[in-house]
């Protein structure tokens, strides 16, 4: 059970919103990833149910420029999946009639002056136990008990943020509690199976090709390679008569052959860590109210779809899917397909000798080739690769919008916990004498630096890491 104070905080935010339904216009501001879109979707659905007037703005990050564009009067601002880390940016003008629903580590400055629902303030770990969408769900549930069916979207958000850190990729903590509520409300089912996108409906080679979490180098996004792998190595019948078989139709024996061949591949050609290879079997979260054969049926695939929409600038589309506008469904599927192909292309490019390992850092410079909004997805994928084991992973990509280089950093597998990546990156940026935005949490962080400073950044990062000493593995 979540701490009672957390529930009380969600209640007071719900009451605050309810009191203003007839007098104010609500402005939701949320992050563009799957969790941010799911969180905005949850709040939108709760507000729509109340007949409230509201607008949604989806942003890459909360910046001064974003804040300047927000309405100043007769409005209630609702920040979801962001805000807690930018309290000092939200000056006096934004304190009144503002609600923050987030799970990133809160800035201490002015903590008391904001209405803020954040797991970190109640002794929970916002990295692994609770997502932005989960926090939004707690508020929605207090607004109206009917909103319990939004538990499914909360789970999509948590998986989008890769919070499936429990045994066999299960959700833990508050997220697990939300899964139980979703099962009870009849919107979710949890099963243990191969984590393939479309296990119930897609032809097996397509299910393998579409699987992006985990991303399997050489197979994800490559249909011909998937067919070849299944025919030559797994050797199970892919068709029954004229009809393609699905993962859920395989016998236990066939499934275990598939798993063992796949694990061998992932450890060998795929270059993945053992933990990640094993994670091909685990907890699958099914949105049972969604139509069979659609990407919204599987919570991980739903999250991938939302990420694809968000990171290719189709935020309105992602939001529409969240709130249930299925007429945009075809378009969203197309966006996800293009995104999948792009990711596969980037991973191939990295495999073609564009990855560098120097000291304790595994890095690449995507320049203008890698889309700056996707560089974080690429570094996340690399965090499961054995090449980057024990290293800090850094990706660079040039952002036209910011006229600067976007830096995305992740911790590789088996790096000791003493490294707080957010702090580390902030320190590097300040040692370089830059006055650029940098932030993030323990495991993921980002920054912007001027073009041409990439190598210097890696050097400074290595120096900082060597001072942390034993925390990072130094060989290689
Ligand atoms: Mn989030």
GROMACS .gro file of C-alpha atoms and ligand atoms in nm:
model
  477
    1UNK     CA    1   0.000   0.000   0.000
    2UNK     CA    2   0.126   0.349  -0.081
    3UNK     CA    3   0.210   0.568   0.221
    4UNK     CA    4  -0.104   0.742   0.359
    5UNK     CA    5   0.064   1.084   0.327
    6UNK     CA    6   0.110   1.023  -0.045
    7UNK     CA    7  -0.259   0.942  -0.083
    8UNK     CA    8  -0.349   1.251   0.120
    9UNK     CA    9  -0.134   1.463  -0.110
   10UNK     CA   10  -0.307   1.315  -0.417
   11UNK     CA   11  -0.643   1.385  -0.248
   12UNK     CA   12  -0.561   1.747  -0.181
   13UNK     CA   13  -0.452   1.798  -0.542
   14UNK     CA   14  -0.774   1.632  -0.663
   15UNK     CA   15  -0.980   1.861  -0.438
   16UNK     CA   16  -0.785   2.164  -0.558
   17UNK     CA   17  -0.864   2.075  -0.921
   18UNK     CA   18  -1.228   1.992  -0.849
   19UNK     CA   19  -1.282   2.330  -0.680
   20UNK     CA   20  -1.168   2.509  -0.996
   21UNK     CA   21  -1.353   2.312  -1.261
   22UNK     CA   22  -1.616   2.580  -1.322
   23UNK     CA   23  -1.398   2.887  -1.281
   24UNK     CA   24  -1.069   2.811  -1.450
   25UNK     CA   25  -0.915   2.679  -1.767
   26UNK     CA   26  -0.665   2.400  -1.708
   27UNK     CA   27  -0.332   2.397  -1.886
   28UNK     CA   28  -0.149   2.065  -1.876
   29UNK     CA   29   0.224   2.073  -1.955
   30UNK     CA   30   0.391   1.736  -1.995
   31UNK     CA   31   0.703   1.563  -2.121
   32UNK     CA   32   0.715   1.417  -2.473
   33UNK     CA   33   0.813   1.060  -2.387
   34UNK     CA   34   0.573   0.769  -2.334
   35UNK     CA   35   0.541   0.834  -1.961
   36UNK     CA   36   0.478   1.203  -2.015
   37UNK     CA   37   0.216   1.138  -2.283
   38UNK     CA   38   0.046   0.873  -2.068
   39UNK     CA   39   0.044   1.111  -1.769
   40UNK     CA   40  -0.108   1.390  -1.980
   41UNK     CA   41  -0.357   1.139  -2.121
   42UNK     CA   42  -0.465   1.033  -1.772
   43UNK     CA   43  -0.518   1.390  -1.651
   44UNK     CA   44  -0.694   1.480  -1.979
   45UNK     CA   45  -0.935   1.192  -1.944
   46UNK     CA   46  -1.011   1.281  -1.582
   47UNK     CA   47  -1.073   1.646  -1.677
   48UNK     CA   48  -1.281   1.553  -1.980
   49UNK     CA   49  -1.500   1.336  -1.759
   50UNK     CA   50  -1.562   1.643  -1.541
   51UNK     CA   51  -1.651   1.856  -1.842
   52UNK     CA   52  -1.360   2.088  -1.760
   53UNK     CA   53  -1.200   2.317  -2.017
   54UNK     CA   54  -0.837   2.232  -2.075
   55UNK     CA   55  -0.539   2.254  -2.308
   56UNK     CA   56  -0.234   2.031  -2.333
   57UNK     CA   57   0.122   2.127  -2.421
   58UNK     CA   58   0.381   1.855  -2.472
   59UNK     CA   59   0.743   1.969  -2.446
   60UNK     CA   60   1.093   1.827  -2.481
   61UNK     CA   61   1.194   1.995  -2.156
   62UNK     CA   62   1.066   2.265  -1.925
   63UNK     CA   63   1.252   2.578  -2.028
   64UNK     CA   64   1.212   2.953  -1.978
   65UNK     CA   65   1.077   2.976  -2.330
   66UNK     CA   66   0.807   2.718  -2.262
   67UNK     CA   67   0.702   2.903  -1.947
   68UNK     CA   68   0.684   3.238  -2.124
   69UNK     CA   69   0.428   3.100  -2.365
   70UNK     CA   70   0.193   2.978  -2.092
   71UNK     CA   71  -0.118   3.181  -2.002
   72UNK     CA   72  -0.076   3.389  -1.687
   73UNK     CA   73  -0.427   3.439  -1.549
   74UNK     CA   74  -0.752   3.252  -1.486
   75UNK     CA   75  -0.577   2.928  -1.544
   76UNK     CA   76  -0.458   2.632  -1.343
   77UNK     CA   77  -0.124   2.489  -1.454
   78UNK     CA   78  -0.075   2.115  -1.420
   79UNK     CA   79   0.280   1.996  -1.482
   80UNK     CA   80   0.308   1.621  -1.531
   81UNK     CA   81   0.625   1.409  -1.558
   82UNK     CA   82   0.828   1.728  -1.522
   83UNK     CA   83   0.845   2.033  -1.296
   84UNK     CA   84   0.994   1.888  -0.976
   85UNK     CA   85   1.346   1.928  -1.110
   86UNK     CA   86   1.279   2.285  -1.225
   87UNK     CA   87   1.128   2.445  -0.914
   88UNK     CA   88   1.370   2.738  -0.923
   89UNK     CA   89   1.271   2.806  -1.282
   90UNK     CA   90   0.906   2.827  -1.179
   91UNK     CA   91   0.938   3.169  -1.020
   92UNK     CA   92   0.672   3.363  -0.828
   93UNK     CA   93   0.451   3.399  -1.133
   94UNK     CA   94   0.407   3.024  -1.150
   95UNK     CA   95   0.350   2.941  -0.786
   96UNK     CA   96  -0.014   3.035  -0.775
   97UNK     CA   97  -0.266   2.789  -0.911
   98UNK     CA   98   0.005   2.545  -1.009
   99UNK     CA   99   0.016   2.173  -0.947
  100UNK     CA  100   0.319   1.952  -1.006
  101UNK     CA  101   0.268   1.578  -1.058
  102UNK     CA  102   0.611   1.426  -1.119
  103UNK     CA  103   0.851   1.148  -1.022
  104UNK     CA  104   1.190   1.306  -1.097
  105UNK     CA  105   1.403   1.403  -0.796
  106UNK     CA  106   1.269   1.737  -0.667
  107UNK     CA  107   1.484   2.043  -0.639
  108UNK     CA  108   1.494   2.154  -0.279
  109UNK     CA  109   1.461   2.524  -0.356
  110UNK     CA  110   1.108   2.636  -0.275
  111UNK     CA  111   0.984   2.286  -0.212
  112UNK     CA  112   0.715   2.407   0.031
  113UNK     CA  113   0.578   2.674  -0.200
  114UNK     CA  114   0.441   2.431  -0.456
  115UNK     CA  115   0.158   2.178  -0.456
  116UNK     CA  116   0.365   1.882  -0.555
  117UNK     CA  117   0.293   1.510  -0.574
  118UNK     CA  118   0.622   1.325  -0.600
  119UNK     CA  119   0.719   0.979  -0.473
  120UNK     CA  120   1.061   1.104  -0.357
  121UNK     CA  121   0.890   1.327  -0.100
  122UNK     CA  122   0.727   1.022   0.057
  123UNK     CA  123   1.021   0.785   0.075
  124UNK     CA  124   0.953   0.602  -0.252
  125UNK     CA  125   1.201   0.561  -0.536
  126UNK     CA  126   1.079   0.753  -0.838
  127UNK     CA  127   1.332   0.578  -1.062
  128UNK     CA  128   1.194   0.230  -1.021
  129UNK     CA  129   0.874   0.227  -0.815
  130UNK     CA  130   0.660   0.506  -0.952
  131UNK     CA  131   0.623   0.688  -1.285
  132UNK     CA  132   0.478   1.022  -1.386
  133UNK     CA  133   0.174   0.842  -1.526
  134UNK     CA  134   0.140   0.647  -1.199
  135UNK     CA  135   0.136   0.972  -1.003
  136UNK     CA  136  -0.125   1.116  -1.241
  137UNK     CA  137  -0.331   0.802  -1.192
  138UNK     CA  138  -0.331   0.850  -0.812
  139UNK     CA  139  -0.476   1.198  -0.859
  140UNK     CA  140  -0.728   1.085  -1.123
  141UNK     CA  141  -0.853   0.812  -0.892
  142UNK     CA  142  -0.914   1.069  -0.618
  143UNK     CA  143  -1.104   1.290  -0.863
  144UNK     CA  144  -1.343   1.008  -0.949
  145UNK     CA  145  -1.338   0.640  -0.865
  146UNK     CA  146  -1.441   0.571  -1.227
  147UNK     CA  147  -1.089   0.668  -1.328
  148UNK     CA  148  -0.957   0.341  -1.188
  149UNK     CA  149  -0.965   0.204  -1.542
  150UNK     CA  150  -0.678   0.444  -1.620
  151UNK     CA  151  -0.447   0.206  -1.432
  152UNK     CA  152  -0.365   0.053  -1.771
  153UNK     CA  153  -0.222   0.383  -1.899
  154UNK     CA  154  -0.027   0.424  -1.576
  155UNK     CA  155   0.141   0.089  -1.645
  156UNK     CA  156   0.221   0.198  -2.001
  157UNK     CA  157   0.396   0.505  -1.857
  158UNK     CA  158   0.600   0.301  -1.608
  159UNK     CA  159   0.716   0.062  -1.880
  160UNK     CA  160   0.795   0.355  -2.109
  161UNK     CA  161   1.036   0.474  -1.840
  162UNK     CA  162   1.182   0.121  -1.814
  163UNK     CA  163   1.075   0.073  -1.456
  164UNK     CA  164   1.033  -0.303  -1.496
  165UNK     CA  165   1.328  -0.366  -1.265
  166UNK     CA  166   1.174  -0.645  -1.057
  167UNK     CA  167   1.230  -1.015  -1.102
  168UNK     CA  168   1.169  -1.125  -1.463
  169UNK     CA  169   1.101  -0.768  -1.571
  170UNK     CA  170   0.809  -0.718  -1.340
  171UNK     CA  171   0.696  -0.385  -1.204
  172UNK     CA  172   0.765  -0.320  -0.836
  173UNK     CA  173   0.655  -0.094  -0.553
  174UNK     CA  174   0.373   0.145  -0.626
  175UNK     CA  175   0.373   0.033  -0.991
  176UNK     CA  176   0.296  -0.325  -0.883
  177UNK     CA  177   0.014  -0.192  -0.668
  178UNK     CA  178  -0.130  -0.013  -0.973
  179UNK     CA  179  -0.104  -0.337  -1.174
  180UNK     CA  180  -0.311  -0.513  -0.905
  181UNK     CA  181  -0.574  -0.238  -0.920
  182UNK     CA  182  -0.582  -0.261  -1.299
  183UNK     CA  183  -0.632  -0.637  -1.286
  184UNK     CA  184  -0.911  -0.588  -1.032
  185UNK     CA  185  -1.082  -0.329  -1.254
  186UNK     CA  186  -1.064  -0.570  -1.547
  187UNK     CA  187  -0.838  -0.356  -1.770
  188UNK     CA  188  -0.509  -0.543  -1.721
  189UNK     CA  189  -0.368  -0.892  -1.719
  190UNK     CA  190  -0.018  -0.995  -1.619
  191UNK     CA  191   0.127  -1.308  -1.780
  192UNK     CA  192   0.473  -1.456  -1.798
  193UNK     CA  193   0.580  -1.516  -2.155
  194UNK     CA  194   0.824  -1.420  -2.426
  195UNK     CA  195   0.839  -1.042  -2.439
  196UNK     CA  196   0.756  -1.013  -2.807
  197UNK     CA  197   0.545  -0.734  -2.949
  198UNK     CA  198   0.228  -0.903  -3.070
  199UNK     CA  199   0.260  -1.246  -2.912
  200UNK     CA  200  -0.108  -1.317  -2.962
  201UNK     CA  201  -0.157  -1.209  -3.321
  202UNK     CA  202   0.150  -1.144  -3.529
  203UNK     CA  203   0.338  -1.394  -3.743
  204UNK     CA  204   0.643  -1.499  -3.537
  205UNK     CA  205   0.903  -1.330  -3.763
  206UNK     CA  206   0.705  -1.005  -3.745
  207UNK     CA  207   0.670  -1.029  -3.367
  208UNK     CA  208   1.046  -1.074  -3.341
  209UNK     CA  209   1.116  -0.792  -3.587
  210UNK     CA  210   0.882  -0.553  -3.399
  211UNK     CA  211   1.031  -0.623  -3.055
  212UNK     CA  212   1.212  -0.311  -2.947
  213UNK     CA  213   1.234  -0.368  -2.573
  214UNK     CA  214   1.481  -0.529  -2.545
  215UNK     CA  215   1.631  -0.406  -2.871
  216UNK     CA  216   1.808  -0.703  -3.030
  217UNK     CA  217   2.090  -0.578  -3.256
  218UNK     CA  218   2.065  -0.728  -3.603
  219UNK     CA  219   1.710  -0.854  -3.551
  220UNK     CA  220   1.496  -0.567  -3.420
  221UNK     CA  221   1.359  -0.379  -3.717
  222UNK     CA  222   1.507  -0.622  -3.973
  223UNK     CA  223   1.245  -0.856  -4.117
  224UNK     CA  224   1.471  -1.058  -4.349
  225UNK     CA  225   1.721  -1.123  -4.069
  226UNK     CA  226   1.440  -1.241  -3.839
  227UNK     CA  227   1.310  -1.491  -4.097
  228UNK     CA  228   1.664  -1.618  -4.159
  229UNK     CA  229   1.732  -1.657  -3.787
  230UNK     CA  230   1.407  -1.847  -3.728
  231UNK     CA  231   1.450  -2.076  -4.028
  232UNK     CA  232   1.819  -2.152  -3.987
  233UNK     CA  233   1.868  -2.157  -3.614
  234UNK     CA  234   1.536  -2.212  -3.439
  235UNK     CA  235   1.390  -2.447  -3.700
  236UNK     CA  236   1.031  -2.449  -3.578
  237UNK     CA  237   0.742  -2.450  -3.827
  238UNK     CA  238   0.647  -2.087  -3.882
  239UNK     CA  239   0.324  -2.170  -4.060
  240UNK     CA  240   0.030  -2.393  -3.998
  241UNK     CA  241  -0.099  -2.462  -4.348
  242UNK     CA  242  -0.118  -2.124  -4.518
  243UNK     CA  243  -0.152  -1.932  -4.196
  244UNK     CA  244   0.136  -1.785  -3.997
  245UNK     CA  245   0.161  -1.914  -3.642
  246UNK     CA  246   0.192  -1.680  -3.343
  247UNK     CA  247   0.409  -1.698  -3.030
  248UNK     CA  248   0.108  -1.790  -2.817
  249UNK     CA  249   0.044  -2.096  -3.033
  250UNK     CA  250   0.388  -2.247  -2.978
  251UNK     CA  251   0.423  -2.556  -2.761
  252UNK     CA  252   0.638  -2.536  -2.445
  253UNK     CA  253   0.908  -2.732  -2.627
  254UNK     CA  254   0.909  -2.496  -2.926
  255UNK     CA  255   0.912  -2.195  -2.698
  256UNK     CA  256   1.211  -2.319  -2.504
  257UNK     CA  257   1.402  -2.389  -2.829
  258UNK     CA  258   1.323  -2.037  -2.944
  259UNK     CA  259   1.432  -1.888  -2.612
  260UNK     CA  260   1.759  -2.078  -2.593
  261UNK     CA  261   1.855  -1.994  -2.954
  262UNK     CA  262   1.760  -1.634  -2.899
  263UNK     CA  263   1.961  -1.605  -2.577
  264UNK     CA  264   2.263  -1.758  -2.757
  265UNK     CA  265   2.223  -1.506  -3.036
  266UNK     CA  266   2.181  -1.211  -2.798
  267UNK     CA  267   2.494  -1.302  -2.603
  268UNK     CA  268   2.697  -1.371  -2.916
  269UNK     CA  269   2.620  -1.174  -3.232
  270UNK     CA  270   2.391  -0.936  -3.045
  271UNK     CA  271   2.660  -0.841  -2.793
  272UNK     CA  272   2.408  -0.807  -2.514
  273UNK     CA  273   2.463  -0.862  -2.144
  274UNK     CA  274   2.346  -1.188  -1.985
  275UNK     CA  275   2.084  -1.010  -1.776
  276UNK     CA  276   1.939  -0.845  -2.082
  277UNK     CA  277   1.938  -1.169  -2.282
  278UNK     CA  278   1.747  -1.344  -2.006
  279UNK     CA  279   1.496  -1.061  -2.004
  280UNK     CA  280   1.345  -1.190  -2.327
  281UNK     CA  281   1.111  -1.389  -2.102
  282UNK     CA  282   0.924  -1.207  -1.831
  283UNK     CA  283   0.617  -1.021  -1.717
  284UNK     CA  284   0.392  -0.914  -2.004
  285UNK     CA  285   0.120  -0.662  -1.928
  286UNK     CA  286  -0.187  -0.700  -2.148
  287UNK     CA  287  -0.444  -0.423  -2.189
  288UNK     CA  288  -0.737  -0.658  -2.222
  289UNK     CA  289  -0.988  -0.392  -2.328
  290UNK     CA  290  -0.781  -0.304  -2.636
  291UNK     CA  291  -0.851  -0.481  -2.961
  292UNK     CA  292  -0.650  -0.794  -3.036
  293UNK     CA  293  -0.372  -0.735  -3.286
  294UNK     CA  294  -0.326  -0.367  -3.208
  295UNK     CA  295  -0.007  -0.220  -3.055
  296UNK     CA  296  -0.214  -0.090  -2.761
  297UNK     CA  297  -0.286  -0.443  -2.648
  298UNK     CA  298   0.066  -0.489  -2.503
  299UNK     CA  299   0.178  -0.224  -2.255
  300UNK     CA  300   0.542  -0.225  -2.375
  301UNK     CA  301   0.441  -0.193  -2.737
  302UNK     CA  302   0.193   0.082  -2.646
  303UNK     CA  303   0.480   0.263  -2.474
  304UNK     CA  304   0.698   0.221  -2.782
  305UNK     CA  305   0.420   0.367  -2.998
  306UNK     CA  306   0.388   0.669  -2.769
  307UNK     CA  307   0.763   0.725  -2.765
  308UNK     CA  308   0.765   0.709  -3.142
  309UNK     CA  309   0.490   0.973  -3.163
  310UNK     CA  310   0.652   1.196  -2.902
  311UNK     CA  311   1.003   1.182  -3.036
  312UNK     CA  312   0.907   1.244  -3.397
  313UNK     CA  313   0.708   1.554  -3.309
  314UNK     CA  314   0.367   1.385  -3.342
  315UNK     CA  315   0.273   1.460  -2.983
  316UNK     CA  316  -0.091   1.537  -3.064
  317UNK     CA  317  -0.120   1.197  -3.223
  318UNK     CA  318   0.028   1.022  -2.918
  319UNK     CA  319  -0.207   1.208  -2.689
  320UNK     CA  320  -0.507   1.123  -2.907
  321UNK     CA  321  -0.420   0.754  -2.882
  322UNK     CA  322  -0.389   0.786  -2.502
  323UNK     CA  323  -0.732   0.939  -2.462
  324UNK     CA  324  -0.883   0.674  -2.686
  325UNK     CA  325  -0.929   0.842  -3.025
  326UNK     CA  326  -0.880   0.530  -3.232
  327UNK     CA  327  -0.947   0.702  -3.563
  328UNK     CA  328  -0.583   0.812  -3.560
  329UNK     CA  329  -0.469   0.461  -3.500
  330UNK     CA  330  -0.345   0.386  -3.854
  331UNK     CA  331  -0.136   0.700  -3.858
  332UNK     CA  332   0.021   0.615  -3.522
  333UNK     CA  333   0.110   0.267  -3.645
  334UNK     CA  334   0.283   0.424  -3.945
  335UNK     CA  335   0.481   0.659  -3.721
  336UNK     CA  336   0.588   0.366  -3.501
  337UNK     CA  337   0.702   0.174  -3.808
  338UNK     CA  338   0.917   0.461  -3.931
  339UNK     CA  339   1.059   0.509  -3.584
  340UNK     CA  340   1.146   0.140  -3.559
  341UNK     CA  341   1.327   0.155  -3.894
  342UNK     CA  342   1.517   0.468  -3.788
  343UNK     CA  343   1.632   0.306  -3.463
  344UNK     CA  344   1.749  -0.005  -3.646
  345UNK     CA  345   1.939   0.218  -3.889
  346UNK     CA  346   2.109   0.406  -3.602
  347UNK     CA  347   2.208   0.081  -3.431
  348UNK     CA  348   2.357  -0.048  -3.756
  349UNK     CA  349   2.553   0.273  -3.791
  350UNK     CA  350   2.692   0.229  -3.438
  351UNK     CA  351   2.783  -0.129  -3.524
  352UNK     CA  352   2.977   0.001  -3.826
  353UNK     CA  353   3.257   0.132  -3.609
  354UNK     CA  354   3.098   0.451  -3.484
  355UNK     CA  355   3.114   0.355  -3.117
  356UNK     CA  356   3.413   0.467  -2.913
  357UNK     CA  357   3.536   0.337  -2.581
  358UNK     CA  358   3.771   0.564  -2.390
  359UNK     CA  359   3.858   0.516  -2.024
  360UNK     CA  360   3.532   0.469  -1.836
  361UNK     CA  361   3.317   0.608  -2.113
  362UNK     CA  362   3.145   0.442  -2.405
  363UNK     CA  363   3.038   0.712  -2.648
  364UNK     CA  364   2.933   0.815  -2.999
  365UNK     CA  365   2.890   1.141  -3.182
  366UNK     CA  366   2.571   1.133  -3.391
  367UNK     CA  367   2.627   1.486  -3.521
  368UNK     CA  368   2.344   1.576  -3.757
  369UNK     CA  369   2.290   1.211  -3.853
  370UNK     CA  370   2.113   1.104  -3.535
  371UNK     CA  371   1.796   1.292  -3.448
  372UNK     CA  372   1.855   1.475  -3.117
  373UNK     CA  373   1.515   1.364  -2.989
  374UNK     CA  374   1.608   0.999  -3.043
  375UNK     CA  375   1.961   1.007  -2.903
  376UNK     CA  376   1.827   0.922  -2.553
  377UNK     CA  377   1.653   0.613  -2.690
  378UNK     CA  378   1.980   0.502  -2.851
  379UNK     CA  379   2.182   0.548  -2.530
  380UNK     CA  380   1.910   0.359  -2.339
  381UNK     CA  381   1.942   0.067  -2.579
  382UNK     CA  382   2.321   0.074  -2.537
  383UNK     CA  383   2.285   0.058  -2.160
  384UNK     CA  384   2.196  -0.309  -2.207
  385UNK     CA  385   2.486  -0.390  -2.439
  386UNK     CA  386   2.786  -0.583  -2.309
  387UNK     CA  387   3.022  -0.347  -2.492
  388UNK     CA  388   2.922  -0.072  -2.249
  389UNK     CA  389   2.917  -0.288  -1.937
  390UNK     CA  390   3.064  -0.102  -1.640
  391UNK     CA  391   3.088   0.220  -1.841
  392UNK     CA  392   2.911   0.549  -1.857
  393UNK     CA  393   2.740   0.582  -2.195
  394UNK     CA  394   2.729   0.916  -2.375
  395UNK     CA  395   2.560   1.005  -2.701
  396UNK     CA  396   2.585   1.339  -2.883
  397UNK     CA  397   2.350   1.472  -3.148
  398UNK     CA  398   2.314   1.821  -3.287
  399UNK     CA  399   1.988   1.999  -3.208
  400UNK     CA  400   1.881   2.260  -3.465
  401UNK     CA  401   1.618   2.386  -3.225
  402UNK     CA  402   1.866   2.463  -2.946
  403UNK     CA  403   2.158   2.540  -3.183
  404UNK     CA  404   2.369   2.322  -2.953
  405UNK     CA  405   2.473   1.962  -2.907
  406UNK     CA  406   2.236   1.746  -2.709
  407UNK     CA  407   2.420   1.517  -2.466
  408UNK     CA  408   2.246   1.205  -2.344
  409UNK     CA  409   2.409   0.994  -2.073
  410UNK     CA  410   2.319   0.657  -1.922
  411UNK     CA  411   2.482   0.415  -1.682
  412UNK     CA  412   2.581   0.083  -1.837
  413UNK     CA  413   2.508  -0.247  -1.666
  414UNK     CA  414   2.701  -0.329  -1.349
  415UNK     CA  415   2.825   0.019  -1.273
  416UNK     CA  416   2.836   0.065  -0.897
  417UNK     CA  417   2.556   0.274  -0.755
  418UNK     CA  418   2.776   0.556  -0.621
  419UNK     CA  419   2.759   0.728  -0.957
  420UNK     CA  420   2.476   0.978  -0.960
  421UNK     CA  421   2.467   1.057  -1.328
  422UNK     CA  422   2.264   1.375  -1.298
  423UNK     CA  423   2.512   1.526  -1.052
  424UNK     CA  424   2.809   1.400  -1.250
  425UNK     CA  425   2.693   1.563  -1.575
  426UNK     CA  426   2.615   1.890  -1.397
  427UNK     CA  427   2.968   1.885  -1.252
  428UNK     CA  428   3.129   1.820  -1.591
  429UNK     CA  429   2.931   2.102  -1.752
  430UNK     CA  430   3.031   2.344  -1.477
  431UNK     CA  431   3.400   2.237  -1.485
  432UNK     CA  432   3.398   2.312  -1.856
  433UNK     CA  433   3.291   2.661  -1.761
  434UNK     CA  434   2.964   2.626  -1.949
  435UNK     CA  435   2.643   2.783  -1.844
  436UNK     CA  436   2.422   2.529  -2.013
  437UNK     CA  437   2.122   2.333  -1.898
  438UNK     CA  438   2.212   1.999  -1.745
  439UNK     CA  439   2.002   1.767  -1.539
  440UNK     CA  440   1.864   1.422  -1.477
  441UNK     CA  441   1.864   1.154  -1.213
  442UNK     CA  442   2.074   0.860  -1.092
  443UNK     CA  443   2.063   0.653  -1.409
  444UNK     CA  444   1.984   0.893  -1.691
  445UNK     CA  445   2.089   1.249  -1.757
  446UNK     CA  446   2.118   1.505  -2.033
  447UNK     CA  447   2.268   1.839  -2.117
  448UNK     CA  448   2.334   2.080  -2.402
  449UNK     CA  449   2.688   2.188  -2.489
  450UNK     CA  450   2.823   2.406  -2.772
  451UNK     CA  451   2.919   2.222  -3.093
  452UNK     CA  452   3.287   2.128  -3.104
  453UNK     CA  453   3.310   2.062  -2.730
  454UNK     CA  454   3.227   1.691  -2.753
  455UNK     CA  455   3.580   1.554  -2.707
  456UNK     CA  456   3.650   1.793  -2.424
  457UNK     CA  457   3.331   1.674  -2.257
  458UNK     CA  458   3.446   1.311  -2.271
  459UNK     CA  459   3.787   1.407  -2.128
  460UNK     CA  460   3.633   1.596  -1.838
  461UNK     CA  461   3.390   1.314  -1.777
  462UNK     CA  462   3.675   1.064  -1.752
  463UNK     CA  463   3.859   1.290  -1.507
  464UNK     CA  464   3.549   1.324  -1.290
  465UNK     CA  465   3.490   0.949  -1.304
  466UNK     CA  466   3.848   0.870  -1.203
  467UNK     CA  467   3.792   1.081  -0.893
  468UNK     CA  468   3.495   0.869  -0.797
  469UNK     CA  469   3.751   0.586  -0.800
  470UNK     CA  470   3.634   0.233  -0.753
  471UNK     CA  471   3.279   0.307  -0.846
  472UNK     CA  472   3.344   0.245  -1.215
  473UNK     CA  473   3.532  -0.035  -1.385
  474UNK     CA  474   3.840   0.110  -1.557
  475UNK     CA  475   3.964  -0.157  -1.789
  476UNK     CA  476   3.922  -0.128  -2.164
  477LIG    MN1  477   0.870   0.978  -1.651
   0.00000   0.00000   0.00000
